[in-house]
Short mmCIF file of C-alpha atoms in Angstrom, two decimals:
data_model
loop_
_atom_site.label_atom_id
_atom_site.label_comp_id
_atom_site.label_asym_id
_atom_site.label_seq_id
_atom_site.Cartn_x
_atom_site.Cartn_y
_atom_site.Cartn_z
CA MET T 790 -7.26 -20.10 -32.93
CA ALA T 791 -4.22 -20.51 -30.70
CA PHE T 792 -2.27 -17.32 -30.08
CA THR T 793 1.49 -17.11 -29.61
CA GLN T 794 3.44 -14.78 -27.33
CA ALA T 795 4.24 -12.63 -30.35
CA ASP T 796 0.52 -12.08 -30.95
CA TYR T 797 0.49 -10.16 -27.68
CA PHE T 798 3.91 -8.56 -27.36
CA ASP T 799 4.27 -7.67 -31.07
CA LEU T 800 0.67 -6.75 -31.80
CA THR T 801 0.47 -4.40 -34.80
CA GLN T 802 -2.22 -1.81 -35.51
CA ALA T 803 -3.35 -3.81 -38.55
CA GLN T 804 -3.76 -6.96 -36.45
CA ALA T 805 -5.58 -5.02 -33.76
CA ALA T 806 -7.88 -3.45 -36.36
CA GLN T 807 -8.84 -6.89 -37.68
CA GLN T 808 -9.53 -8.12 -34.15
CA TRP T 809 -11.72 -5.07 -33.52
CA GLN T 810 -13.72 -5.84 -36.66
CA ASP T 811 -14.28 -9.39 -35.41
CA ILE T 812 -15.28 -8.12 -31.96
CA LEU T 813 -17.73 -5.56 -33.35
CA ALA T 814 -19.33 -8.23 -35.54
CA ARG T 815 -20.04 -10.47 -32.55
CA SER T 816 -23.44 -11.30 -31.15
CA TRP T 817 -24.03 -11.54 -27.43
CA PRO T 818 -23.30 -15.10 -26.22
CA VAL T 819 -26.20 -17.48 -25.76
CA ALA T 820 -26.52 -19.67 -22.66
CA GLY T 821 -23.14 -18.64 -21.34
CA LYS T 822 -21.17 -19.81 -24.38
CA GLN T 823 -18.35 -17.40 -25.23
CA VAL T 824 -15.70 -17.23 -27.89
CA PRO T 825 -12.06 -17.23 -26.70
CA PHE T 826 -10.47 -13.90 -25.83
CA VAL T 827 -8.36 -12.35 -28.59
CA PRO T 828 -5.17 -10.42 -27.72
CA VAL T 829 -6.88 -7.01 -27.96
CA GLU T 830 -9.37 -8.00 -25.24
CA THR T 831 -6.78 -9.66 -23.04
CA LEU T 832 -4.47 -6.65 -23.22
CA LEU T 833 -7.32 -4.25 -22.41
CA CYS T 834 -8.22 -6.36 -19.36
CA LEU T 835 -4.57 -6.20 -18.33
CA ALA T 836 -4.53 -2.41 -18.79
CA ALA T 837 -7.66 -2.16 -16.63
CA MET T 838 -5.76 -3.90 -13.81
CA PHE T 839 -3.70 -0.72 -13.43
CA VAL T 840 -6.95 1.01 -12.46
CA VAL T 841 -9.25 -1.55 -10.83
CA GLU T 842 -8.62 -3.72 -7.77
CA HIS T 843 -10.29 -6.71 -9.43
CA SER T 844 -9.71 -9.10 -6.51
CA ARG T 845 -12.50 -7.31 -4.62
CA PHE T 846 -15.09 -8.58 -7.08
CA GLY T 847 -16.40 -12.08 -7.65
CA SER T 848 -19.12 -13.67 -9.75
CA SER T 849 -21.89 -12.15 -7.62
CA SER T 850 -20.41 -8.65 -7.48
CA ALA T 851 -18.73 -8.18 -10.87
CA HIS T 852 -21.66 -6.02 -11.99
CA ARG T 853 -20.58 -3.50 -9.34
CA ALA T 854 -16.95 -3.33 -10.48
CA PRO T 855 -15.96 0.23 -11.44
CA GLU T 856 -14.98 1.51 -14.84
CA PRO T 857 -13.55 0.49 -17.17
CA VAL T 858 -14.84 -3.02 -16.40
CA GLN T 859 -18.42 -2.24 -17.38
CA SER T 860 -17.47 -0.35 -20.58
CA LEU T 861 -15.16 -3.17 -21.68
CA ALA T 862 -17.83 -5.78 -21.00
CA ARG T 863 -20.37 -3.95 -23.16
CA LEU T 864 -17.88 -3.30 -25.94
CA VAL T 865 -16.64 -6.88 -26.31
CA LYS T 866 -20.09 -8.36 -25.62
CA ARG T 867 -19.22 -10.31 -22.52
CA PRO T 868 -20.62 -10.22 -18.98
CA PRO T 869 -18.55 -8.33 -16.38
CA THR T 870 -17.82 -11.66 -14.71
CA SER T 871 -15.77 -12.65 -17.76
CA ILE T 872 -13.70 -9.48 -17.59
CA ILE T 873 -12.96 -10.07 -13.90
CA ALA T 874 -12.16 -13.73 -14.57
CA LYS T 875 -9.67 -12.75 -17.28
CA MET T 876 -7.99 -10.34 -14.84
CA ASN T 877 -7.69 -13.20 -12.36
CA ASN T 878 -6.11 -15.34 -15.08
CA LEU T 879 -3.59 -12.62 -15.82
CA ASP T 880 -2.43 -12.29 -12.21
CA GLY T 881 -2.33 -16.03 -11.53
CA SER T 882 -5.35 -16.11 -9.22
CA ARG T 883 -6.97 -18.73 -11.44
CA SER T 884 -4.84 -21.66 -12.52
CA HIS T 885 -6.86 -22.60 -15.62
CA GLY T 886 -6.44 -19.49 -17.72
CA ALA T 887 -5.18 -19.35 -21.30
CA SER T 888 -1.61 -20.54 -21.77
CA ASN T 889 -0.15 -17.07 -22.30
CA ASP T 890 -2.08 -15.23 -19.59
CA LEU T 891 0.50 -15.68 -16.83
CA LEU T 892 3.42 -14.61 -18.98
CA VAL T 893 1.64 -11.62 -20.51
CA GLY T 894 0.34 -10.53 -17.11
CA SER T 895 3.67 -10.75 -15.32
CA VAL T 896 5.80 -9.14 -18.05
CA LEU T 897 3.63 -6.17 -18.97
CA ARG T 898 2.67 -5.21 -15.43
CA THR T 899 6.34 -4.67 -14.67
CA ASP T 900 7.03 -2.89 -17.97
CA PRO T 901 4.72 0.15 -18.03
CA ARG T 902 6.29 1.56 -21.21
CA ALA T 903 5.59 -1.62 -23.20
CA MET T 904 2.08 -1.76 -21.74
CA ALA T 905 1.40 1.85 -22.74
CA ASP T 906 2.73 1.28 -26.26
CA LEU T 907 0.47 -1.73 -26.83
CA TYR T 908 -2.49 0.08 -25.28
CA ARG T 909 -2.01 3.01 -27.69
CA VAL T 910 -1.86 0.57 -30.63
CA ILE T 911 -5.18 -0.92 -29.52
CA LEU T 912 -6.83 2.48 -29.04
CA ALA T 913 -5.59 3.75 -32.41
CA ALA T 914 -6.96 0.66 -34.15
CA GLY T 915 -10.24 1.03 -32.29
CA ARG T 916 -10.59 4.68 -33.26
CA THR T 917 -9.99 3.70 -36.91
CA ALA T 918 -12.74 1.11 -36.54
CA GLY T 919 -15.14 3.82 -35.35
CA ILE T 920 -14.94 3.21 -31.59
CA ASP T 921 -15.06 6.65 -29.98
CA SER T 922 -13.77 7.77 -26.59
CA ALA T 923 -17.24 7.53 -25.03
CA THR T 924 -17.43 3.83 -25.92
CA LEU T 925 -13.78 3.05 -25.17
CA PRO T 926 -12.36 5.75 -22.88
CA ASP T 927 -8.64 6.27 -22.48
CA PHE T 928 -8.67 5.01 -18.89
CA LEU T 929 -4.86 4.96 -18.64
CA ASP T 930 -4.65 8.57 -19.88
CA VAL T 931 -1.77 7.83 -22.25
CA GLU T 932 -3.42 8.02 -25.67
CA SER T 933 -1.81 11.41 -26.33
CA GLY T 934 1.66 9.99 -25.69
CA ARG T 935 1.98 10.52 -21.94
CA ASP T 936 4.01 7.87 -20.10
CA LEU T 937 2.34 5.27 -17.92
CA GLU T 938 4.03 5.92 -14.60
CA LEU T 939 3.71 3.52 -11.68
CA LEU T 940 3.10 5.70 -8.63
CA GLY T 941 4.33 5.09 -5.09
CA GLN T 942 7.21 2.80 -6.03
CA ASP T 943 9.63 4.54 -3.65
CA GLU T 944 7.98 2.70 -0.74
CA LEU T 945 9.09 -0.59 -2.28
CA ALA T 946 12.80 0.29 -2.20
CA GLY T 947 15.43 -0.61 0.34
CA GLY T 948 14.70 -4.34 0.34
CA ALA T 949 11.02 -3.91 1.28
CA LEU T 950 9.78 -5.58 -1.90
CA GLU T 951 12.14 -8.52 -1.64
CA SER T 952 11.32 -9.14 2.02
CA VAL T 953 7.59 -9.24 1.34
CA VAL T 954 8.04 -11.58 -1.62
CA GLU T 955 10.14 -13.94 0.49
CA ARG T 956 7.61 -13.79 3.32
CA GLU T 957 4.51 -14.36 1.18
CA ILE T 958 5.62 -16.50 -1.76
CA HIS T 959 4.21 -19.67 -0.18
CA GLU T 960 0.74 -18.10 -0.28
CA TRP T 961 0.99 -17.65 -4.07
CA LEU T 962 2.43 -20.98 -5.16
CA VAL T 963 0.08 -22.93 -7.40
CA ASP T 964 0.35 -26.30 -9.10
CA ASP T 965 2.23 -26.42 -12.42
CA VAL T 966 3.70 -22.94 -11.96
CA GLU T 967 7.38 -22.86 -11.12
CA GLU T 968 8.59 -20.70 -8.26
CA ARG T 969 10.51 -18.35 -10.55
CA VAL T 970 7.32 -17.54 -12.48
CA THR T 971 5.38 -17.20 -9.24
CA GLU T 972 7.95 -14.71 -7.92
CA ARG T 973 7.59 -12.62 -11.07
CA LEU T 974 3.80 -12.66 -10.66
CA ILE T 975 4.10 -11.47 -7.06
CA LEU T 976 6.44 -8.65 -8.04
CA ALA T 977 4.04 -7.54 -10.77
CA SER T 978 1.02 -7.68 -8.48
CA LEU T 979 2.74 -5.80 -5.68
CA ARG T 980 4.00 -3.03 -7.96
CA VAL T 981 0.68 -2.49 -9.70
CA GLY T 982 -1.19 -2.79 -6.40
CA GLN T 983 1.00 -0.03 -4.98
CA HIS T 984 0.25 2.10 -8.04
CA ARG T 985 -3.51 1.66 -7.54
CA PHE T 986 -3.13 2.46 -3.84
CA ALA T 987 -1.19 5.65 -4.55
CA THR T 988 -3.68 6.74 -7.20
CA SER T 989 -6.60 6.18 -4.82
CA VAL T 990 -4.91 8.08 -1.99
CA LEU T 991 -4.07 11.08 -4.20
CA ASP T 992 -7.64 11.13 -5.49
CA SER T 993 -9.05 10.82 -1.97
CA TRP T 994 -7.03 13.85 -0.80
CA SER T 995 -7.87 15.87 -3.94
CA HIS T 996 -4.20 15.86 -4.93
CA GLU T 997 -3.29 18.19 -2.05
CA CYS T 998 -0.92 17.73 0.89
CA ALA T 999 -2.99 16.79 3.93
CA PHE T 1000 -0.62 18.74 6.17
CA CYS T 1001 -0.15 22.03 4.30
CA GLY T 1002 -2.40 22.04 1.24
CA PHE T 1003 0.42 22.11 -1.33
CA ALA T 1004 -0.88 21.16 -4.78
CA MET T 1005 0.03 21.36 -8.46
CA HIS T 1006 -3.31 21.12 -10.22
CA ASP T 1007 -1.85 21.13 -13.72
CA GLU T 1008 -2.23 17.39 -14.46
CA VAL T 1009 1.49 17.16 -15.23
CA ARG T 1010 3.76 14.63 -13.57
CA PRO T 1011 5.68 14.55 -11.36
CA THR T 1012 3.34 16.37 -9.01
CA LEU T 1013 5.84 16.38 -6.06
CA LEU T 1014 3.06 14.86 -3.94
CA ARG T 1015 3.57 11.44 -2.41
CA ALA T 1016 1.00 8.90 -1.36
CA SER T 1017 2.57 6.91 1.46
CA HIS T 1018 1.19 4.35 3.85
CA ILE T 1019 0.43 5.32 7.44
CA LYS T 1020 1.27 1.80 8.56
CA PRO T 1021 4.33 1.19 6.39
CA TRP T 1022 3.98 -0.96 3.28
CA ARG T 1023 6.51 -3.54 4.45
CA ASP T 1024 4.66 -4.01 7.76
CA SER T 1025 1.16 -4.16 6.28
CA LYS T 1026 -0.83 -7.23 5.34
CA ALA T 1027 -2.02 -7.62 1.75
CA ARG T 1028 -5.41 -6.02 2.43
CA GLU T 1029 -3.85 -3.14 4.37
CA ARG T 1030 -1.39 -2.39 1.57
CA LEU T 1031 -4.31 -1.71 -0.80
CA ASP T 1032 -6.53 0.20 1.64
CA ALA T 1033 -6.69 3.91 0.74
CA SER T 1034 -7.56 4.76 4.35
CA ASN T 1035 -4.01 3.61 5.18
CA GLY T 1036 -2.52 6.60 3.39
CA PHE T 1037 -1.96 10.34 3.28
CA ALA T 1038 -1.17 12.53 0.32
CA ALA T 1039 1.70 14.76 1.41
CA CYS T 1040 4.39 17.04 0.05
CA PRO T 1041 7.96 15.70 0.30
CA VAL T 1042 8.78 17.64 3.51
CA HIS T 1043 5.73 16.58 5.49
CA ASP T 1044 5.76 13.08 4.06
CA ALA T 1045 9.36 12.60 5.23
CA ALA T 1046 8.58 14.05 8.66
CA PHE T 1047 5.58 11.75 9.06
CA ASP T 1048 7.55 8.67 8.00
CA ALA T 1049 10.33 9.62 10.43
CA GLY T 1050 7.84 9.90 13.29
CA LEU T 1051 8.31 13.64 13.71
CA LEU T 1052 4.63 14.23 12.96
CA THR T 1053 1.53 12.20 13.65
CA VAL T 1054 -2.23 12.62 13.61
CA THR T 1055 -4.76 11.91 16.38
CA ASP T 1056 -8.09 10.15 15.98
CA ASP T 1057 -9.64 13.63 15.91
CA LEU T 1058 -7.34 14.49 12.97
CA ASP T 1059 -5.26 16.97 15.00
CA VAL T 1060 -1.62 17.20 13.90
CA ARG T 1061 0.92 16.52 16.65
CA VAL T 1062 4.57 17.52 16.48
CA SER T 1063 7.19 15.46 18.32
CA ASP T 1064 9.29 16.90 21.14
CA ARG T 1065 12.38 16.43 19.01
CA LEU T 1066 10.91 18.48 16.17
CA THR T 1067 9.63 21.11 18.61
CA ARG T 1068 13.17 21.69 19.87
CA THR T 1069 14.38 21.99 16.29
CA ILE T 1070 11.65 24.53 15.51
CA ASP T 1071 12.75 26.64 18.49
CA ALA T 1072 16.37 26.64 17.36
CA ASN T 1073 16.06 26.71 13.57
CA PRO T 1074 14.09 29.37 11.64
CA PRO T 1075 13.73 27.30 8.42
CA ALA T 1076 12.19 24.47 10.45
CA ARG T 1077 9.79 27.01 11.93
CA VAL T 1078 8.63 27.89 8.42
CA TYR T 1079 7.72 24.32 7.50
CA PHE T 1080 6.39 23.03 10.82
CA THR T 1081 4.33 25.86 12.31
CA ALA T 1082 1.18 27.64 11.14
CA PRO T 1083 0.22 28.62 8.54
CA GLN T 1084 2.47 26.24 6.59
CA LEU T 1085 1.60 23.32 8.88
CA ARG T 1086 -2.07 22.87 9.59
CA GLY T 1087 -3.21 22.20 13.12
CA ARG T 1088 -5.67 19.68 11.76
CA VAL T 1089 -5.82 17.67 8.54
CA ALA T 1090 -8.97 18.34 6.58
CA VAL T 1091 -10.41 15.36 4.69
CA PRO T 1092 -11.89 16.57 1.40
CA HIS T 1093 -15.56 16.03 0.61
CA ASN T 1094 -16.00 12.40 -0.48
CA GLY T 1095 -12.43 11.66 0.62
CA ARG T 1096 -11.52 8.70 2.82
CA PRO T 1097 -10.42 9.67 6.33
CA PRO T 1098 -7.35 7.90 7.73
CA GLY T 1099 -8.19 4.64 9.46
CA LYS T 1100 -7.99 4.82 13.23
CA SER T 1101 -6.20 1.49 13.53
CA TYR T 1102 -3.49 2.69 11.16
CA MET T 1103 -3.10 5.96 13.02
CA GLU T 1104 -2.81 4.14 16.34
CA TRP T 1105 -0.10 1.93 14.80
CA HIS T 1106 1.81 5.03 13.71
CA ARG T 1107 1.49 6.78 17.09
CA THR T 1108 2.63 3.77 19.07
CA ARG T 1109 5.22 2.26 16.72
CA VAL T 1110 6.68 5.28 14.93
CA PHE T 1111 5.84 8.56 16.64
CA VAL T 1112 6.19 7.62 20.32
CA ASN T 1113 9.42 5.68 19.76
CA THR T 1114 11.18 8.39 17.77
CA PRO T 1115 14.50 9.15 19.50
CA ALA T 1116 15.00 12.75 20.62
CA SER T 1117 18.25 14.64 21.05
CA ALA T 1118 19.44 15.25 24.58
#
């Protein structure tokens, strides 16, 4: 059966319920033969792209891809390689995907509200069909009505996003895909990639400011914490933009000071304050509150199982941001 754009964008709970019944009635494929993906499966693969960096996994490593890839594969009776391949179709990495994959992937990754609404329709239909949260977990955490918020998007402002698209569009162009569509795919991939990066950084730092320990452990957004790159997003290569070791979780004050080069961190994780900020601390009591102990740690403490900042990124910051920060006379 050929599906139209409306079958994806206007999916109803009744349609999703029927597709779930068909999926649950499936047998595991024999000799690699698989039935075509239905919209419910395609949209769940797309939703999983907000969580999983699928480009890290190929045919030989798909079995190691994190959740929800493995749960989805078991539920829809496909190998994990098929789930990863569908993700690649949706972001344009594979040029022979289904006809609607590129459009669905580019539109819904830049429209989190529409993505969340469709995801809730699919979950509701699945629950009606008897699929519980252990079998199909709410991996976007929006089933209860919470918004799907793309984290870390402030780093893409000020022309940064446009400059990267212009610089890298030639690397994305594929046959039979016009440049306008390719540009939309890049924008979607960059925005969702930044969201995954920010989520990973916040998780790595246990949702606490690396510089002062500020946290709001109430699972309500906004948290006030930011997950920013050490080597700025606009200056990073594609791999570096997605690397969680290229980031700190920080409160707004210390995040801004770090980005401005007023703070940096050594390879031994000691916090260094610039001469310019030191003079301000001496002359301004409020600055003293934020940038001396105990509010400012002398050393950032990487949580257990967290990812320490990469030394190459820290060196970039010390030599390109911190050292070159202008100081007042």
